[in-house]
PDB file of C-alpha atoms in Angstrom:
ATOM      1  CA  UNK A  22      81.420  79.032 148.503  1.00 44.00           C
ATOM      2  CA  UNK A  23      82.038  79.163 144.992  1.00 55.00           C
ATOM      3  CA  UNK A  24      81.499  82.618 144.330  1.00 50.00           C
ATOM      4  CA  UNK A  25      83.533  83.507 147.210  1.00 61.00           C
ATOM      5  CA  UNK A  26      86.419  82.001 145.573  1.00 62.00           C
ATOM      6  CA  UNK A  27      86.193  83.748 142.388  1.00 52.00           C
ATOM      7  CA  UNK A  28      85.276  87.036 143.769  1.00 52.00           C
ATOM      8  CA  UNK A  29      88.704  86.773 146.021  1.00 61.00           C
ATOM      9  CA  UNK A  30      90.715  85.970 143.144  1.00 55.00           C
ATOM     10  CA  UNK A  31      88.915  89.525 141.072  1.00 49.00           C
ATOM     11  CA  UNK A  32      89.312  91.410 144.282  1.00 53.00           C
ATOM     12  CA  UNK A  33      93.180  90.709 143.890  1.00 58.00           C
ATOM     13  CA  UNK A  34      93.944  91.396 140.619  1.00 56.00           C
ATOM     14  CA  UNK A  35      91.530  94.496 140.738  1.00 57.00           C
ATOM     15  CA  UNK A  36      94.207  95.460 143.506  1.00 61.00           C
ATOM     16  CA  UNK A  37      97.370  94.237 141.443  1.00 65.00           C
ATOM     17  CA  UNK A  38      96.291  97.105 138.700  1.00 67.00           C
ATOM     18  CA  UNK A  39      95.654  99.734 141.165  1.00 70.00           C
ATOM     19  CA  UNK A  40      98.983  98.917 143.306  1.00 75.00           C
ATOM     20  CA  UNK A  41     100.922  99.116 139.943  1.00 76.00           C
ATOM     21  CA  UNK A  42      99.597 102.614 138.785  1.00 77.00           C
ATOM     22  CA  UNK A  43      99.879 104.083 142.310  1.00 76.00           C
ATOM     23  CA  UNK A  44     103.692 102.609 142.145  1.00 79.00           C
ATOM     24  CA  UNK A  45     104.371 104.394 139.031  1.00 78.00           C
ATOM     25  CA  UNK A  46     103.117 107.773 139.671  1.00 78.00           C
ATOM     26  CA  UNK A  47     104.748 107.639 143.252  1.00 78.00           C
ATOM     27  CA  UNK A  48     108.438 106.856 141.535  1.00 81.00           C
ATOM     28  CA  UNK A  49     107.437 109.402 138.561  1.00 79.00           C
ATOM     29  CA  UNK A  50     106.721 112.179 142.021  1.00 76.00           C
ATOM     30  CA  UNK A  51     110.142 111.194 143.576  1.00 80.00           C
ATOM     31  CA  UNK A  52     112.133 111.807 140.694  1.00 80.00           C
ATOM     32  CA  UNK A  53     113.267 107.728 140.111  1.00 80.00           C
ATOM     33  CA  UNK A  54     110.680 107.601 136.742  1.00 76.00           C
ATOM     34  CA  UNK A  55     112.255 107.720 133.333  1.00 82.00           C
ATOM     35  CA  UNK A  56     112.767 111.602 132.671  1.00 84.00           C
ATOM     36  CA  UNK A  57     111.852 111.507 129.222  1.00 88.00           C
ATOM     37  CA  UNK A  58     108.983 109.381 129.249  1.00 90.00           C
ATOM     38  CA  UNK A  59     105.394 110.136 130.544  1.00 91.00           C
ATOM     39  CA  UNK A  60     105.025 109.086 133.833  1.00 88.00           C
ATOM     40  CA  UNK A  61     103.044 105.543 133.477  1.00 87.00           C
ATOM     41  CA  UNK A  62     102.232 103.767 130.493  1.00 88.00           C
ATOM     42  CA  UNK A  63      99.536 100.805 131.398  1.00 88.00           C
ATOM     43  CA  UNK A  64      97.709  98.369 129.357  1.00 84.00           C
ATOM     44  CA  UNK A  65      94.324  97.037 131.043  1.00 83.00           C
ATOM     45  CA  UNK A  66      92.767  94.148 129.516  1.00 78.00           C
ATOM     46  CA  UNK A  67      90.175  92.752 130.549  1.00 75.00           C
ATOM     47  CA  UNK A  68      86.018  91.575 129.325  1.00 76.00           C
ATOM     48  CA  UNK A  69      83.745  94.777 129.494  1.00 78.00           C
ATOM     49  CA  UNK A  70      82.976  95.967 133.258  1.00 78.00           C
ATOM     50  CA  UNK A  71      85.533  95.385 135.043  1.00 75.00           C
ATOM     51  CA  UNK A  72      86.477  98.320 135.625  1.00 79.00           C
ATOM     52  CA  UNK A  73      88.851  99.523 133.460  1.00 82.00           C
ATOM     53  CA  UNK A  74      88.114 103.004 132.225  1.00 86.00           C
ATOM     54  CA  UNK A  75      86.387 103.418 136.162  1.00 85.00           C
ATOM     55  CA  UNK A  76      90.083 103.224 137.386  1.00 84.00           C
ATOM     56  CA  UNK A  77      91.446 105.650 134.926  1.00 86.00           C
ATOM     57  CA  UNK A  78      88.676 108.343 136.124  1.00 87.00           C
ATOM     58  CA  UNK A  79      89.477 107.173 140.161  1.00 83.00           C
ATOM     59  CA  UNK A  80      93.340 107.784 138.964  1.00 84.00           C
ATOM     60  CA  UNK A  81      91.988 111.519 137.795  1.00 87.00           C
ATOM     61  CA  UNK A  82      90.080 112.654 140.875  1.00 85.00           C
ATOM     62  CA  UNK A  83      92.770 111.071 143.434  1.00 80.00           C
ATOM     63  CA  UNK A  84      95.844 113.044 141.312  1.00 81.00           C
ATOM     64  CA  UNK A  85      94.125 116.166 140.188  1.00 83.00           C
ATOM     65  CA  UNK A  86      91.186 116.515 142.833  1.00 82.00           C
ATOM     66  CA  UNK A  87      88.953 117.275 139.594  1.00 83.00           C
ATOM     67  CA  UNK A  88      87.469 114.959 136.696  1.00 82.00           C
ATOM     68  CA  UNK A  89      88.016 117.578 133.899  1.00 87.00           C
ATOM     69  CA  UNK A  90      92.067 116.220 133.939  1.00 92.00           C
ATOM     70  CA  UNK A  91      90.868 113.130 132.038  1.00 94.00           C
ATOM     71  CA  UNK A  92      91.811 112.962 127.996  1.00 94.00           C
ATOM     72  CA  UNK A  93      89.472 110.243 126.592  1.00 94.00           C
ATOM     73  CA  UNK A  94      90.162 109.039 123.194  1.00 94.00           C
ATOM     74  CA  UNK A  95      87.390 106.505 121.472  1.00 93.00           C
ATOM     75  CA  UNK A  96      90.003 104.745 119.302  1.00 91.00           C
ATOM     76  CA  UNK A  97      87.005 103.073 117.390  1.00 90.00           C
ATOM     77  CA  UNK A  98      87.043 106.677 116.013  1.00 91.00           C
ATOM     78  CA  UNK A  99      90.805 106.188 114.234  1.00 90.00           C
ATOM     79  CA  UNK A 100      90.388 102.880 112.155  1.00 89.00           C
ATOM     80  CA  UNK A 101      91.106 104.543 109.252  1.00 88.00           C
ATOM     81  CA  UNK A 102      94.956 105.460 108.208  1.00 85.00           C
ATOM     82  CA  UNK A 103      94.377 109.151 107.680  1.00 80.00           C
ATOM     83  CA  UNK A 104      92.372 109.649 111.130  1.00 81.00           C
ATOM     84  CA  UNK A 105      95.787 110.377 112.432  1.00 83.00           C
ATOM     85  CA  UNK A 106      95.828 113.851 111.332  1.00 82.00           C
ATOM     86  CA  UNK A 107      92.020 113.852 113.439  1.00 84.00           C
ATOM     87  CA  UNK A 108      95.068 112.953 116.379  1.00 87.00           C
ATOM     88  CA  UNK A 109      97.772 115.168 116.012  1.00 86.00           C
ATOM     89  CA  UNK A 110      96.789 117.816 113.805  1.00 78.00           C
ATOM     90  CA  UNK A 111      96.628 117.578 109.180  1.00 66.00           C
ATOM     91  CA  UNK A 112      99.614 118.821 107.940  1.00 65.00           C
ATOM     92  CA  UNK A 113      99.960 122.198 106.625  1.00 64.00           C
ATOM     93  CA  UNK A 114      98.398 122.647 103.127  1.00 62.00           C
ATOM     94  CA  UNK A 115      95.579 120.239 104.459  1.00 65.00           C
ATOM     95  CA  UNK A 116      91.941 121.172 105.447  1.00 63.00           C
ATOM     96  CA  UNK A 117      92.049 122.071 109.296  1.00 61.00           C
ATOM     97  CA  UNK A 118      95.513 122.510 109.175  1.00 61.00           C
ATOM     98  CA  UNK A 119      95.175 125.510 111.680  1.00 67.00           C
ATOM     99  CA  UNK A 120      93.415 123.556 114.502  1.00 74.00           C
ATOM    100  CA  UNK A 121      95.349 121.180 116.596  1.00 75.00           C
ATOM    101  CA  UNK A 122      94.522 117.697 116.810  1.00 83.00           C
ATOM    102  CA  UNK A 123      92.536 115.839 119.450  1.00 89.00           C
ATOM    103  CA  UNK A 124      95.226 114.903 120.970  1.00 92.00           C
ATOM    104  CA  UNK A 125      97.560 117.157 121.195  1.00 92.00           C
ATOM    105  CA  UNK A 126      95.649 120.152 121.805  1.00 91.00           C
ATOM    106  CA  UNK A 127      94.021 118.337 124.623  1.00 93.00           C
ATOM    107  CA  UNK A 128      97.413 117.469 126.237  1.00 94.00           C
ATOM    108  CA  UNK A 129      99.249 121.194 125.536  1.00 93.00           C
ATOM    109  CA  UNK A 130      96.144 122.850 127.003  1.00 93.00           C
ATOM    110  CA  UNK A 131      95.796 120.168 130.053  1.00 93.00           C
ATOM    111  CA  UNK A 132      99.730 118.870 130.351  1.00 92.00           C
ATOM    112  CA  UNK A 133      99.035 117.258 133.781  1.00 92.00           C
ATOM    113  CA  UNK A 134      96.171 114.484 132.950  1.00 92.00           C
ATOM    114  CA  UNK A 135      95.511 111.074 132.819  1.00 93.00           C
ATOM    115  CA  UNK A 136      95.188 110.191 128.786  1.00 95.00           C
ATOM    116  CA  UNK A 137      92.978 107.368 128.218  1.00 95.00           C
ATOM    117  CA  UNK A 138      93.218 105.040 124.735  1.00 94.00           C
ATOM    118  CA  UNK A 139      89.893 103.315 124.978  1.00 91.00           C
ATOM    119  CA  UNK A 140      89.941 100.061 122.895  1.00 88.00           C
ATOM    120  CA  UNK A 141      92.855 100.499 121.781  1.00 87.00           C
ATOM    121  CA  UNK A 142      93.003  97.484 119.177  1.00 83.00           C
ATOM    122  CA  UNK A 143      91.053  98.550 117.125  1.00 86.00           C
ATOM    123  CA  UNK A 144      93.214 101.461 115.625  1.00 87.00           C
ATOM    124  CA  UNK A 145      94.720 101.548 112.635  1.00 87.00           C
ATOM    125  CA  UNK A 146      98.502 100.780 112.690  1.00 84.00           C
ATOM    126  CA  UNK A 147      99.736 104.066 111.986  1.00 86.00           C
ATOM    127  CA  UNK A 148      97.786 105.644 115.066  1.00 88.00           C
ATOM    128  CA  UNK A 149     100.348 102.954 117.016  1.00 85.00           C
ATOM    129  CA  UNK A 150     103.040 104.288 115.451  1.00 87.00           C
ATOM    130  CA  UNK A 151     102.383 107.706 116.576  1.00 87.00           C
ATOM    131  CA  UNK A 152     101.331 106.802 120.188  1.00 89.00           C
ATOM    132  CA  UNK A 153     104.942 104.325 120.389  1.00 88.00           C
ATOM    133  CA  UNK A 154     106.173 107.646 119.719  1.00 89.00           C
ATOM    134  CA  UNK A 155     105.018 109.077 123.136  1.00 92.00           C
ATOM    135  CA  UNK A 156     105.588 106.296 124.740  1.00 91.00           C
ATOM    136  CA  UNK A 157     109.207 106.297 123.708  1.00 91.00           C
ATOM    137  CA  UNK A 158     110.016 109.959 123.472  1.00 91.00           C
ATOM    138  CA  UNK A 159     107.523 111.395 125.672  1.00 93.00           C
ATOM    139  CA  UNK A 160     106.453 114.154 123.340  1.00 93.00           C
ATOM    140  CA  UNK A 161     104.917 114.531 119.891  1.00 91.00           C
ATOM    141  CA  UNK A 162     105.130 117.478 117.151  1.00 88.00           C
ATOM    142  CA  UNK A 163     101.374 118.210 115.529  1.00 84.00           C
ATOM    143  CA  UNK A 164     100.463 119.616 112.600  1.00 78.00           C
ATOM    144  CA  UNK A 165     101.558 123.269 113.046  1.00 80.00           C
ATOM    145  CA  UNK A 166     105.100 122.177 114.205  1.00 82.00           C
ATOM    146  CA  UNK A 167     104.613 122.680 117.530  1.00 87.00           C
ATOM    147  CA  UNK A 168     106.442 119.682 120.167  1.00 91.00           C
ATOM    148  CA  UNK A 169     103.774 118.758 122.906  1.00 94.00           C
ATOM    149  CA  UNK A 170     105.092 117.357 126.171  1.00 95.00           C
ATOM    150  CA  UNK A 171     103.733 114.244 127.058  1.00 95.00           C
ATOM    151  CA  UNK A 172     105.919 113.623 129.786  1.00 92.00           C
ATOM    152  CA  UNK A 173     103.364 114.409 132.766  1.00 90.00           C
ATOM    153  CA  UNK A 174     100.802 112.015 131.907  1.00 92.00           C
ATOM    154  CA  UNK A 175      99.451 109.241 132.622  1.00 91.00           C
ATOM    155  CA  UNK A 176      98.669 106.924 129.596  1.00 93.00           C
ATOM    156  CA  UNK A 177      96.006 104.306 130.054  1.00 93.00           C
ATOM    157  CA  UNK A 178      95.040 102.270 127.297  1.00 90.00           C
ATOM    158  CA  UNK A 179      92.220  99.695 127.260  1.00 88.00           C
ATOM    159  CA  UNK A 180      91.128  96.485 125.105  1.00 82.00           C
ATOM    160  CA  UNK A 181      89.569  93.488 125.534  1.00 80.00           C
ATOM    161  CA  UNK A 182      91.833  91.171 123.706  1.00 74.00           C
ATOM    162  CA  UNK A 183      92.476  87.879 125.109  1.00 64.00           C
ATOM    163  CA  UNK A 184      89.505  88.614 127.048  1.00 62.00           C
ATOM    164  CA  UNK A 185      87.951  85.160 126.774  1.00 62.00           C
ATOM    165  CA  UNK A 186      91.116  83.688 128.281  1.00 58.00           C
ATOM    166  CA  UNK A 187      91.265  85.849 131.584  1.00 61.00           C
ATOM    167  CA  UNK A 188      87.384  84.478 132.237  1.00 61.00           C
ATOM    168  CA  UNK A 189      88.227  81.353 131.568  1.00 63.00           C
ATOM    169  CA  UNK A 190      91.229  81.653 134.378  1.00 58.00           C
ATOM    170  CA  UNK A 191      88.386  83.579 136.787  1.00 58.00           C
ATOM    171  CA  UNK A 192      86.187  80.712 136.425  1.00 59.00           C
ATOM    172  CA  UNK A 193      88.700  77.873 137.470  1.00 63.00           C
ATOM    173  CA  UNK A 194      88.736  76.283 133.686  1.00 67.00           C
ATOM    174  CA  UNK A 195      92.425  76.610 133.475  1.00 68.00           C
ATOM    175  CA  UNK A 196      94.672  78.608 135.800  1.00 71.00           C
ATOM    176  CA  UNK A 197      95.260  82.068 135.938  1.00 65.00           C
ATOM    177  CA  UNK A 198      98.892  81.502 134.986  1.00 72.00           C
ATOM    178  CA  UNK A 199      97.818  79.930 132.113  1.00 72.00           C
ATOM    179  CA  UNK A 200      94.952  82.022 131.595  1.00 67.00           C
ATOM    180  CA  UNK A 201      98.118  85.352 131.691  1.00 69.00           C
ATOM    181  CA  UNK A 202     100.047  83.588 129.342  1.00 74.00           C
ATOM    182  CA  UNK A 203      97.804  82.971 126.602  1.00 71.00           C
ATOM    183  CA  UNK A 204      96.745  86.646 126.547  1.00 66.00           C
ATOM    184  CA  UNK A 205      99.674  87.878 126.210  1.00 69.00           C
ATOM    185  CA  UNK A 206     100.590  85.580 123.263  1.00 71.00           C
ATOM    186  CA  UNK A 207      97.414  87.423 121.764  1.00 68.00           C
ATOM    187  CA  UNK A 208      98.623  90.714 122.642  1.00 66.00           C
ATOM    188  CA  UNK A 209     102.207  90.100 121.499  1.00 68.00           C
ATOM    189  CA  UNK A 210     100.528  89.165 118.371  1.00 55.00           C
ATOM    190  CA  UNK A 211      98.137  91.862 117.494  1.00 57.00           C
ATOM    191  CA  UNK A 212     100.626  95.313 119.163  1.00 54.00           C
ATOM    192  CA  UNK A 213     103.578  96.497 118.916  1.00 55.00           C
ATOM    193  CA  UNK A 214     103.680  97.820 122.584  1.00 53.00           C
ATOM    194  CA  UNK A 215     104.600  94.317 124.201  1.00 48.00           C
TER     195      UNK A 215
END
């Protein structure tokens, strides 16, 4: 009986996230989305395996009918301050100045893709700077002054901060309004994105 409980409460908000992403891309398809944004922006938090980076790659097949439409980005990779140029392209002058950047050759090549930030805290600052400017502007200039269109994506970015709080809403320690509130004081906290 107990288990029943708590696996009805995870089967809901599992189905909160996907109703919200299916919403977005069907308002970005109809026209009513923000034209100069990308289509959906998420933020899925949440302990490890729950199915976070699963939905982006469901999201991929069920949009694209293919999983090569997925742009994973490890963002344990970009702790440093000059891994942004490993992003978006160095500048010109710079070693690898020629090649694009992770990023944004990955999204001119493939502009109709699901983009995936996986643990996304633990980038440096400066990487959030550049992805508040996609967010915002829906489009981002690398290295070799060339303005990539971000505006046909789907962003997904994951983390598991505050993940202690949602378990201990899951497991009936406090409730999950409680358990929602107190992660996004954490979040508030540690990105600029809320």
């Amino acid at each position: 009986m107990h288990w029943r409980k708590r696996r009805t409460k995870l089967v809901k908000l599992v189905w909160l996230k996907y109703a919200a992403v299916a919403e977005a891309v069907l308002r970005s398809r109809a026209g009513l989305g923000r034209p100069q944004q990308p289509t959906g922006s998420f933020l899925f938090l949440g302990p490890t395996g729950v199915g976070k980076t699963k939905l982006a790659k469901a999201l991929v097949e069920q949009l694209f009918d293919e999983k090569n439409q997925l742009v994973r980005v490890d963002m344990s990779e970009y702790m440093e301050q000059h891994s942004v140029s490993r992003l978006i392209s160095a500048a010109s002058g710079y070693v690898g100045h020629e090649e694009g950047g992770q990023l944004t050759e990955a999204v001119r090549r493939r502009p109709y893709s699901v983009v995936l930030f996986d643990e996304v805290e633990k980038a440096h600052t400066s990487v959030f700077n550049t992805l508040l400017q996609v967010l915002d502007d829906g489009r981002l200039t690398d290295g070799l002054g060339r303005a990539v269109d971000f505006r046909n994506t789907v962003i997904i970015m994951t983390s598991n901060l505050g993940a202690e709080h949602l378990l201990t809403g899951l497991f009936g320690k406090s409730s999950m309004q409680v358990a929602r509130d107190r992660v996004m004081q954490v979040v508030c906290f540690l990105t600029p994105f809320v």
